[in-house]
PDB file of C-alpha atoms in Angstrom:
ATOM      1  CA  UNK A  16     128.123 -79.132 137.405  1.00 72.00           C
ATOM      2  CA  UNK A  17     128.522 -78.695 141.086  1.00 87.00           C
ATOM      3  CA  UNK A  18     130.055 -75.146 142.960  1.00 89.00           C
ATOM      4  CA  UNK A  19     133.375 -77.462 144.155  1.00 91.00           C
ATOM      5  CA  UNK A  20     133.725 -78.402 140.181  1.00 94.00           C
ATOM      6  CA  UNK A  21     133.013 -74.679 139.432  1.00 96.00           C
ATOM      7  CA  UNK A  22     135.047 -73.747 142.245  1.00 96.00           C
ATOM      8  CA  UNK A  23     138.165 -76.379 140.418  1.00 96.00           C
ATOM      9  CA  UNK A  24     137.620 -74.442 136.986  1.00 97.00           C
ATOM     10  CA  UNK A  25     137.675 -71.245 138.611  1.00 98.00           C
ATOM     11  CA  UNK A  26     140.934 -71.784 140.252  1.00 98.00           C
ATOM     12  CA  UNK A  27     142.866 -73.042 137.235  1.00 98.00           C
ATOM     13  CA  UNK A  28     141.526 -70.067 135.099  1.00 98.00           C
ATOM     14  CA  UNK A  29     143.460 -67.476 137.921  1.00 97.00           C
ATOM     15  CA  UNK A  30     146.469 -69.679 137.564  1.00 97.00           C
ATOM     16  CA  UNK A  31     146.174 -69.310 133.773  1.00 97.00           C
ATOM     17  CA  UNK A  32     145.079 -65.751 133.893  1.00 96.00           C
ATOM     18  CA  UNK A  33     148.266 -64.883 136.296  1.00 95.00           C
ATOM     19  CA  UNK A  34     150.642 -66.851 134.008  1.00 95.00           C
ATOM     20  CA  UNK A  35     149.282 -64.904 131.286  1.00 96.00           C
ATOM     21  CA  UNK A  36     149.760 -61.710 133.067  1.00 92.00           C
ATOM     22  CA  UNK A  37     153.621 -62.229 133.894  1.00 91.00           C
ATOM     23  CA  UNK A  38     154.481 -63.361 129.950  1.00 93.00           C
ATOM     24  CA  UNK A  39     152.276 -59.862 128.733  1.00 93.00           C
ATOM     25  CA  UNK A  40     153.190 -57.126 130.889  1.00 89.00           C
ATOM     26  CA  UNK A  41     156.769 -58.240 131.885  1.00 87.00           C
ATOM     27  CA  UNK A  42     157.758 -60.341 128.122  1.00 88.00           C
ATOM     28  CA  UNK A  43     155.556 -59.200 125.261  1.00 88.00           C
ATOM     29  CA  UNK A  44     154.867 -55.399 126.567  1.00 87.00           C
ATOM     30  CA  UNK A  45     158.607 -54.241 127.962  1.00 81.00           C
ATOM     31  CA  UNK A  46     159.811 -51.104 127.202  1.00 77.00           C
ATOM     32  CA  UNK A  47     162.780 -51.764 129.207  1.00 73.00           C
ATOM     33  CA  UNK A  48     164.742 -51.683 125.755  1.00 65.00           C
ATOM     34  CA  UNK A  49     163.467 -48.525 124.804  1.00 64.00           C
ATOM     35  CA  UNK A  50     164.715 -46.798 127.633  1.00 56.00           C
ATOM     36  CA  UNK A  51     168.051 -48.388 127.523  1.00 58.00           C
ATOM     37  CA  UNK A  52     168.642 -47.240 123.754  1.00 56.00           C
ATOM     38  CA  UNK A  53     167.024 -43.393 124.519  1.00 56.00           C
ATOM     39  CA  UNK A  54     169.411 -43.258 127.531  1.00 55.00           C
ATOM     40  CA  UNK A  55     172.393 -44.326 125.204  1.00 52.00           C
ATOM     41  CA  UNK A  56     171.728 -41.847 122.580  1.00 51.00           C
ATOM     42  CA  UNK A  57     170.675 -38.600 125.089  1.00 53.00           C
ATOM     43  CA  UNK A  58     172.048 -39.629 128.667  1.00 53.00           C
ATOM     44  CA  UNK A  59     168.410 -39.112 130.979  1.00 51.00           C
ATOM     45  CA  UNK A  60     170.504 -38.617 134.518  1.00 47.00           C
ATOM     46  CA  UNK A  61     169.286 -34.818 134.924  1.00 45.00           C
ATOM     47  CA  UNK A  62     165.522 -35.660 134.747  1.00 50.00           C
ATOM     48  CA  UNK A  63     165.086 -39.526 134.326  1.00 59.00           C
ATOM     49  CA  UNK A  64     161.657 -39.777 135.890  1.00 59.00           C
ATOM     50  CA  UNK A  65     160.431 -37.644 133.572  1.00 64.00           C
ATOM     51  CA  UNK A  66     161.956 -39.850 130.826  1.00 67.00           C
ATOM     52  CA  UNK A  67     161.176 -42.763 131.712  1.00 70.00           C
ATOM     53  CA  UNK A  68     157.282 -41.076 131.700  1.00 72.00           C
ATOM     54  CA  UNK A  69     157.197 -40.092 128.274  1.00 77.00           C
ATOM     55  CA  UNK A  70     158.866 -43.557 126.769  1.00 80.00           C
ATOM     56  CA  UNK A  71     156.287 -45.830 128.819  1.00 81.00           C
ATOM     57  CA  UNK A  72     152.954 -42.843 127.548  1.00 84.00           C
ATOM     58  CA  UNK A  73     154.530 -43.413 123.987  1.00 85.00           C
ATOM     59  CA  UNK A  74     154.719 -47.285 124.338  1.00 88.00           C
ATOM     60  CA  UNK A  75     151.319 -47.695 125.710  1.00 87.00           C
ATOM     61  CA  UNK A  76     149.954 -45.715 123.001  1.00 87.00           C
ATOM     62  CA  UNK A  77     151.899 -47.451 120.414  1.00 90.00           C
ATOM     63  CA  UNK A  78     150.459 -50.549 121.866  1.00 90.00           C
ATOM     64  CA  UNK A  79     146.814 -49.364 123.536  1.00 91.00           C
ATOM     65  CA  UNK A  80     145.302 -52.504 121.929  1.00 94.00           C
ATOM     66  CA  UNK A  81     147.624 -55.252 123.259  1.00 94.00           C
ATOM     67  CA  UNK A  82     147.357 -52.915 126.855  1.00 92.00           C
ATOM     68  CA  UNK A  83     143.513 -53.318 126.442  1.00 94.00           C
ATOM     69  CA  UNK A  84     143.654 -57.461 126.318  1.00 95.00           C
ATOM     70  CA  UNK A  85     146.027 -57.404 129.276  1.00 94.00           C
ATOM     71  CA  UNK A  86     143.697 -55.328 131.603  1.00 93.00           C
ATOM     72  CA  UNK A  87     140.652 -57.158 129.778  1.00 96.00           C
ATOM     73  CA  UNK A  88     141.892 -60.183 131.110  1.00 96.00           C
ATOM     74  CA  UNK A  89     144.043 -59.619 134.179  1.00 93.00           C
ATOM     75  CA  UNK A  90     141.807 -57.574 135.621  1.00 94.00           C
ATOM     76  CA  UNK A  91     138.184 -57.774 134.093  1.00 96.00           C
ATOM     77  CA  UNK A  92     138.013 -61.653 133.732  1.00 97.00           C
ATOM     78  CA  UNK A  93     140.258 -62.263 136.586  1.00 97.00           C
ATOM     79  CA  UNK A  94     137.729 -60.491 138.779  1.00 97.00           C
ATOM     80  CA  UNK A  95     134.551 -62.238 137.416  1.00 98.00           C
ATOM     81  CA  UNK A  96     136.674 -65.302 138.181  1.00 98.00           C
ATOM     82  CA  UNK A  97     137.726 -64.923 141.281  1.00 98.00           C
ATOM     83  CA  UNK A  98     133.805 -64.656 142.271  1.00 98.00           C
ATOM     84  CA  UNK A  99     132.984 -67.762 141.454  1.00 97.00           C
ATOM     85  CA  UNK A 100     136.220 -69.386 143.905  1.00 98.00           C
ATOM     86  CA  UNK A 101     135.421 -66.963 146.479  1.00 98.00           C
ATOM     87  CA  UNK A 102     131.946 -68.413 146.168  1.00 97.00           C
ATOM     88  CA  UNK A 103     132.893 -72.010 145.831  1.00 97.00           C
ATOM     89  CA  UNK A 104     135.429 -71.623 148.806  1.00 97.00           C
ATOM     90  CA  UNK A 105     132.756 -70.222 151.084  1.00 97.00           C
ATOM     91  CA  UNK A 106     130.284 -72.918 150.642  1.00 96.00           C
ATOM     92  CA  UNK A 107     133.240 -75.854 151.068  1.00 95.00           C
ATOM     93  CA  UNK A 108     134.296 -74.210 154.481  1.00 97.00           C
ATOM     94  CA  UNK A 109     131.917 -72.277 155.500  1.00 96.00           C
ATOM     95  CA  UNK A 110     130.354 -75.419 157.999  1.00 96.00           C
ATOM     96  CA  UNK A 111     133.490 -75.781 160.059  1.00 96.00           C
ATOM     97  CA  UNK A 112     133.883 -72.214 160.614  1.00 96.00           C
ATOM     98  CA  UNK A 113     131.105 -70.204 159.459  1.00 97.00           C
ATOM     99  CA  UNK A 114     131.907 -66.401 160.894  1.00 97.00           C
ATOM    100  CA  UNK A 115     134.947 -66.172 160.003  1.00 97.00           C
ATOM    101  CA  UNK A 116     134.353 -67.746 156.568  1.00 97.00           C
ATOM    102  CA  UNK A 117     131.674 -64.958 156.010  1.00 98.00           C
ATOM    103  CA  UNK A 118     134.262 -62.250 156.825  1.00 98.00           C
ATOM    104  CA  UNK A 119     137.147 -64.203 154.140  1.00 98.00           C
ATOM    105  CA  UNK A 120     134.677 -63.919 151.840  1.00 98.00           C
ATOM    106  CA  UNK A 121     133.247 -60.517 152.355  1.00 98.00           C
ATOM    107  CA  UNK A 122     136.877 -59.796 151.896  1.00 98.00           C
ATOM    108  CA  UNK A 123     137.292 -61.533 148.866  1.00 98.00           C
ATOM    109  CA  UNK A 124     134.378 -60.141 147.204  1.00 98.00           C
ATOM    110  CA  UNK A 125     136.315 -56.787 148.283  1.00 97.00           C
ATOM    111  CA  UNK A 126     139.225 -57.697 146.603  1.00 96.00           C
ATOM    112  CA  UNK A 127     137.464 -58.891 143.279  1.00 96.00           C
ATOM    113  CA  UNK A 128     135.695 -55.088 143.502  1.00 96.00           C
ATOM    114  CA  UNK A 129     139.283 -53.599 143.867  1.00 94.00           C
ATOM    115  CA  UNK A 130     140.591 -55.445 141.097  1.00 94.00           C
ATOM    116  CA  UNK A 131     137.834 -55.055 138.847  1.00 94.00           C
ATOM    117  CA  UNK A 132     138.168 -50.613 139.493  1.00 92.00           C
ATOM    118  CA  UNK A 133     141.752 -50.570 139.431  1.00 91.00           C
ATOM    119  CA  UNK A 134     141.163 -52.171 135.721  1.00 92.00           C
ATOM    120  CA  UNK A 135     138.286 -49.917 134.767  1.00 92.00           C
ATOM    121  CA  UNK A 136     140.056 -46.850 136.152  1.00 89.00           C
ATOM    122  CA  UNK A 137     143.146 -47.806 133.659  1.00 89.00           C
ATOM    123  CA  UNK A 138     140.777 -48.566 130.889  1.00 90.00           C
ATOM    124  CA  UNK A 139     139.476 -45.038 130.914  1.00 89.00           C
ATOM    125  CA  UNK A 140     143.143 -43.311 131.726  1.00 86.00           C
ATOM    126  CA  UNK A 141     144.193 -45.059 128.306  1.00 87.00           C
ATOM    127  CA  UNK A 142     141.605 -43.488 126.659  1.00 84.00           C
ATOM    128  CA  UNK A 143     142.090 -40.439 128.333  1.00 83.00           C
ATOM    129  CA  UNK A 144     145.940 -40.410 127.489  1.00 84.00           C
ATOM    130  CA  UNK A 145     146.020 -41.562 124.154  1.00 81.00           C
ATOM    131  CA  UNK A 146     143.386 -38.166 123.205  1.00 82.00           C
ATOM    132  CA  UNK A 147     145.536 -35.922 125.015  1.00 76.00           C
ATOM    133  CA  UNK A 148     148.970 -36.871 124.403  1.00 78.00           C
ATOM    134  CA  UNK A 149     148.558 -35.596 121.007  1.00 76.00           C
ATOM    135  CA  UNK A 150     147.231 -32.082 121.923  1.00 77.00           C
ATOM    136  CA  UNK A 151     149.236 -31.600 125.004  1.00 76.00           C
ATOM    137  CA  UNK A 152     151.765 -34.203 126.266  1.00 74.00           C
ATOM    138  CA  UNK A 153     152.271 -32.211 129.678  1.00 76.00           C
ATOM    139  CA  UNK A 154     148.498 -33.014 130.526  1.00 76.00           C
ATOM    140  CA  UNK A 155     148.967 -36.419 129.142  1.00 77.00           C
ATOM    141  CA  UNK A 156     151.773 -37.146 131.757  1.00 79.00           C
ATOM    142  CA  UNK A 157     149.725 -35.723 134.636  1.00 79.00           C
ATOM    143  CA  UNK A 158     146.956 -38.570 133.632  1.00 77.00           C
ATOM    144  CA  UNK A 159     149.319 -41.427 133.388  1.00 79.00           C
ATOM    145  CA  UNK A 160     150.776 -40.468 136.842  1.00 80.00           C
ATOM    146  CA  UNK A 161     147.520 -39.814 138.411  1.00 80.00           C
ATOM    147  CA  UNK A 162     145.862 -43.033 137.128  1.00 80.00           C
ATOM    148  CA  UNK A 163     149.358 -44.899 138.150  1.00 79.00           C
ATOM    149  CA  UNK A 164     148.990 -43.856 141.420  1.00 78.00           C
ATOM    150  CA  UNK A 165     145.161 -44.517 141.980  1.00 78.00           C
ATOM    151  CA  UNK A 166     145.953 -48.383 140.211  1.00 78.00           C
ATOM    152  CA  UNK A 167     148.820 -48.921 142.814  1.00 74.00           C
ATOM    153  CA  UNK A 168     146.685 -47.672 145.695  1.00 68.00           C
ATOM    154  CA  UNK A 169     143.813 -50.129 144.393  1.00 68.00           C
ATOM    155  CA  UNK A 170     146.226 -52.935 144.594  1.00 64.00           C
ATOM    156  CA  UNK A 171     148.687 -52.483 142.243  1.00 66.00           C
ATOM    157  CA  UNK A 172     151.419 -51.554 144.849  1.00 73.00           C
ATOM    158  CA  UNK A 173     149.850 -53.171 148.085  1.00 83.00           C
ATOM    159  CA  UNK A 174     148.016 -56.113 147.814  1.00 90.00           C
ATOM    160  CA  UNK A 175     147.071 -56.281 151.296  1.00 92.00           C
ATOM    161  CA  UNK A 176     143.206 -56.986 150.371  1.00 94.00           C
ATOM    162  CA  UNK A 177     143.764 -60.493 148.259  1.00 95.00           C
ATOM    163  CA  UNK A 178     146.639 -61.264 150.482  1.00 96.00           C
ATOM    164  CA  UNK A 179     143.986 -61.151 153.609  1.00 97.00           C
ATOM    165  CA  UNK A 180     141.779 -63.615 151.954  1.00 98.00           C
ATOM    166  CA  UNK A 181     144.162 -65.922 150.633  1.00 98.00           C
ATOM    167  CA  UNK A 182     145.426 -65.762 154.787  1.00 97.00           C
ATOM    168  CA  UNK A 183     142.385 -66.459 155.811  1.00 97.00           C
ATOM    169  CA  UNK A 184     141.092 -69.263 153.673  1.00 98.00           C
ATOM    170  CA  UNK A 185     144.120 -71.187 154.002  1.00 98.00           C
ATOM    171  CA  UNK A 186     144.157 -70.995 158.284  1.00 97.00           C
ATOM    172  CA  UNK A 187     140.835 -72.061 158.180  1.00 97.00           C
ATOM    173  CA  UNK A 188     141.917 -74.739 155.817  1.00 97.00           C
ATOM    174  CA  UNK A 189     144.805 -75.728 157.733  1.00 97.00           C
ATOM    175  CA  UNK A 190     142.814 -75.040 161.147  1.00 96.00           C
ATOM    176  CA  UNK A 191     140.017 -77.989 160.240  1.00 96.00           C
ATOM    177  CA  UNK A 192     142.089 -80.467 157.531  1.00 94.00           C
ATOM    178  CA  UNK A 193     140.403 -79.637 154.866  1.00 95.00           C
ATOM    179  CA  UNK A 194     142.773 -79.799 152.041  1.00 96.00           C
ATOM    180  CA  UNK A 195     145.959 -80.956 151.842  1.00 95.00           C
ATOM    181  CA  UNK A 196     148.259 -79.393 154.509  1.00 96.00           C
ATOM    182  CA  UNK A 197     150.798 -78.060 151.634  1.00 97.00           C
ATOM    183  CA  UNK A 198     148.271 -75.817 149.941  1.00 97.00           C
ATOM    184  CA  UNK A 199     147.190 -74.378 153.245  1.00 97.00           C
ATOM    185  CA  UNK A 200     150.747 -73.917 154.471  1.00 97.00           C
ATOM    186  CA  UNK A 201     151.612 -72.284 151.222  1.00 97.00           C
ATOM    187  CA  UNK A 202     148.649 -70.062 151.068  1.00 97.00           C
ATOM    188  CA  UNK A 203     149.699 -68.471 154.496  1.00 97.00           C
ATOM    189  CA  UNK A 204     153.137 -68.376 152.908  1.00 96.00           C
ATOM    190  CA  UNK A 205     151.647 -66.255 150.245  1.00 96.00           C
ATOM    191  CA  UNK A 206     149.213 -64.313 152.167  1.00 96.00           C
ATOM    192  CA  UNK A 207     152.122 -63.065 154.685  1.00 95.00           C
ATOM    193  CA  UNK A 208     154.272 -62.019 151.489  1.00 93.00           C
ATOM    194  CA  UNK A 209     151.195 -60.160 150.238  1.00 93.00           C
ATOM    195  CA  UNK A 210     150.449 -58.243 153.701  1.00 92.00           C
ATOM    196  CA  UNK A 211     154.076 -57.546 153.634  1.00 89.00           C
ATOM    197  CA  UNK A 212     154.073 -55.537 150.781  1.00 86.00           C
ATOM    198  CA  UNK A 213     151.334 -52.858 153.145  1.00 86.00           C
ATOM    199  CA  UNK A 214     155.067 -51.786 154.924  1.00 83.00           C
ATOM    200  CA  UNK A 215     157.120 -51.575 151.691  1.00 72.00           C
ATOM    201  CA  UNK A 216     156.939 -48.003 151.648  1.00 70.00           C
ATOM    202  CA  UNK A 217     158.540 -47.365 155.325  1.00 75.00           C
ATOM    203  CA  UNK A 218     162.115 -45.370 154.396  1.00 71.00           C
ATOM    204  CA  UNK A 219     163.860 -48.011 156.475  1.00 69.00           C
ATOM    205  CA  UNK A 220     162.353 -51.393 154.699  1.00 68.00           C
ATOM    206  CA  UNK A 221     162.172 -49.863 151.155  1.00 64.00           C
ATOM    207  CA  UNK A 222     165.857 -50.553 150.251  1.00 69.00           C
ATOM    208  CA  UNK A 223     165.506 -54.210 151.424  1.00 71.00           C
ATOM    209  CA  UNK A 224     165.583 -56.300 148.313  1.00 69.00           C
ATOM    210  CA  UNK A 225     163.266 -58.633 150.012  1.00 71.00           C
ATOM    211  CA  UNK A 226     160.400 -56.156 150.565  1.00 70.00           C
ATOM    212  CA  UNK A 227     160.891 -55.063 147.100  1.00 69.00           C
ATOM    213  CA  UNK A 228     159.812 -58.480 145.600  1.00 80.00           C
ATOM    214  CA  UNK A 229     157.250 -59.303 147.516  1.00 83.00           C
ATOM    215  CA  UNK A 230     154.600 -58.407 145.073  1.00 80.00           C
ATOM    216  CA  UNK A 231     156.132 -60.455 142.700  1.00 83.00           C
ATOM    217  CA  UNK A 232     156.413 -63.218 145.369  1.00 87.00           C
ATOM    218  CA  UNK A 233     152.810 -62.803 146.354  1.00 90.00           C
ATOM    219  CA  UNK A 234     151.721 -62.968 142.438  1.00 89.00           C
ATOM    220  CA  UNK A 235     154.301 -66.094 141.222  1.00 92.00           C
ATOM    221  CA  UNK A 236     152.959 -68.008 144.715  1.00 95.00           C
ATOM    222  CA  UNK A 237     149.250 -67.675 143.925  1.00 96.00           C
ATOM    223  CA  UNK A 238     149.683 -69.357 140.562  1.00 96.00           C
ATOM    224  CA  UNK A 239     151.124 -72.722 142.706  1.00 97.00           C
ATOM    225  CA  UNK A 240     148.242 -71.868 145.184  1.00 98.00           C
ATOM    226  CA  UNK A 241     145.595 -71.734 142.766  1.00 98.00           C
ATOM    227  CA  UNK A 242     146.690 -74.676 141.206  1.00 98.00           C
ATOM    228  CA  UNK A 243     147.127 -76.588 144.250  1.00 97.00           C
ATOM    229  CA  UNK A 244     143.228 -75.462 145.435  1.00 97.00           C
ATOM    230  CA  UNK A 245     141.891 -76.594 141.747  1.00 97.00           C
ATOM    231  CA  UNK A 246     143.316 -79.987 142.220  1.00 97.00           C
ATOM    232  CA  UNK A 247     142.013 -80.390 145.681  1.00 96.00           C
ATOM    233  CA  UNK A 248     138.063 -79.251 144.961  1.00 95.00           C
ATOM    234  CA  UNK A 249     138.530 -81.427 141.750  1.00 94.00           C
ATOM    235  CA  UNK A 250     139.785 -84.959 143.763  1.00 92.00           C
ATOM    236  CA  UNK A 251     136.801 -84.039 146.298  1.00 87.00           C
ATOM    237  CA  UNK A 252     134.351 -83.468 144.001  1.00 82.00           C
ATOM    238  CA  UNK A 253     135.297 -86.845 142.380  1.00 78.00           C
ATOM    239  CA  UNK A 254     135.285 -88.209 144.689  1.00 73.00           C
ATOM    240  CA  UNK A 255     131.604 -86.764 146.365  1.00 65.00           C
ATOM    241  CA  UNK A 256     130.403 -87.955 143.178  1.00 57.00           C
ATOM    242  CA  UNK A 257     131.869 -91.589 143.398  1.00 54.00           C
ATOM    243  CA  UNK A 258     130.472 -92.187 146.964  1.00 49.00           C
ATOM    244  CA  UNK A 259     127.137 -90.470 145.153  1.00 49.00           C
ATOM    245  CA  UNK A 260     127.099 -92.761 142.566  1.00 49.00           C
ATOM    246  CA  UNK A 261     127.653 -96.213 144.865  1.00 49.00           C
ATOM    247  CA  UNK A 262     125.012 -95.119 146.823  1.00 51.00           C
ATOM    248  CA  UNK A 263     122.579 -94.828 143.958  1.00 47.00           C
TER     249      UNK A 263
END
């Protein structure tokens, strides 16, 4: 099978993988309702960030194997993934604009790393947290804050990284024709939404609703994104393989 069908695969898997990610962390594992009913029983305004710690250390805990598969696949196989389209991507583009197609990719490869550590790095705080909650819950807090904070620095919070490759693979796309315009204009769309999210945390944009969604904008438009790149490598590897054939 050839890198551009490879490259197809690849980029329906992320779709997949993303979809999957949105139904598990934000349907299946929600303890949203947990903190509504502890609120209603024992009202949490004096300390609520200290509440809301201890519910979501209890829930992920109470569901450490169903928080392992997310982070197994979100993160682990997402990463191994994303190799393979960062790989098929550079070969497809790299002869129309080679340079800057070796510093996309050198940036996806980045962003594959990040992924992959943020995931690791919350593999080992689960661990971590669900031996010490029992002994000492105060040191089990500290570790779910600190490995929060390291995840959301990795990516979790500010996804410039991914959002500079998925920039820069769609203006070179755009740029030279080379897949339909509407996948490349959307993949700027998306990338701008993702480098958006770097100045989330300035005092005066942090209140703006839109700079508060646009990590979930950034996630929900990759899934059309990888979609739309997975049909486009498939119709041109069909069709390389029909002008292949006639020529045989």
């Amino acid at each position: 099978m050839s890198i551009q069908k490879w490259g197809a695969l690849a980029a329906f898997t992320e779709a997949v993988i993303y979809l999957f990610g949105f139904i598990w962390f934000f349907a299946v594992l929600d303890p949203s309702h947990l903190v509504e009913a502890s609120c209603a029983v024992a009202p949490c305004i004096d300390d609520t960030a200290a509440t809301l710690s201890k519910i979501n250390i209890e829930f992920m805990i109470n569901h450490q194997d169903s928080y392992f598969l997310g982070y197994l696949v979100c993160g682990i196989l997402f990463s191994f993934v994303l190799i393979i389209l960062v790989q098929a991507l550079y070969r497809r583009f790299k002869p129309v604009a080679p340079e800057l197609m070796s510093f996309a990719t050198t940036v996806g490869y980045l962003w594959a790393a990040i992924v992959l550590a943020s995931s690791l790095v919350f593999l080992t705080g689960l661990g971590a947290l669900v031996q010490d909650y029992s002994a000492d819950a105060e040191q089990a807090m500290t570790v779910y804050q600190s490995v929060s904070i390291v995840i959301d620095a990795l990516g979790g919070g500010i996804e410039l990284v991914g959002a500079l490759w998925v920039l820069l693979v769609s203006y070179v796309g755009l740029t030279y024709r080379i897949f339909h315009a509407w996948v490349h204009f959307w993949g700027i769309v998306v990338g701008i939404s993702g480098v958006l999210t770097l100045f989330s945390g300035l005092s005066f944009l942090s209140t703006l609703f839109l700079f508060e969604m646009m990590t979930a904008i950034f996630g929900l438009g990759q899934i059309v994104w990888f979609i739309g790149l997975g049909i486009e490598m498939l119709k041109e590897s069909r069709s390389s393989s029909s002008v292949t054939g006639s020529q045989a």
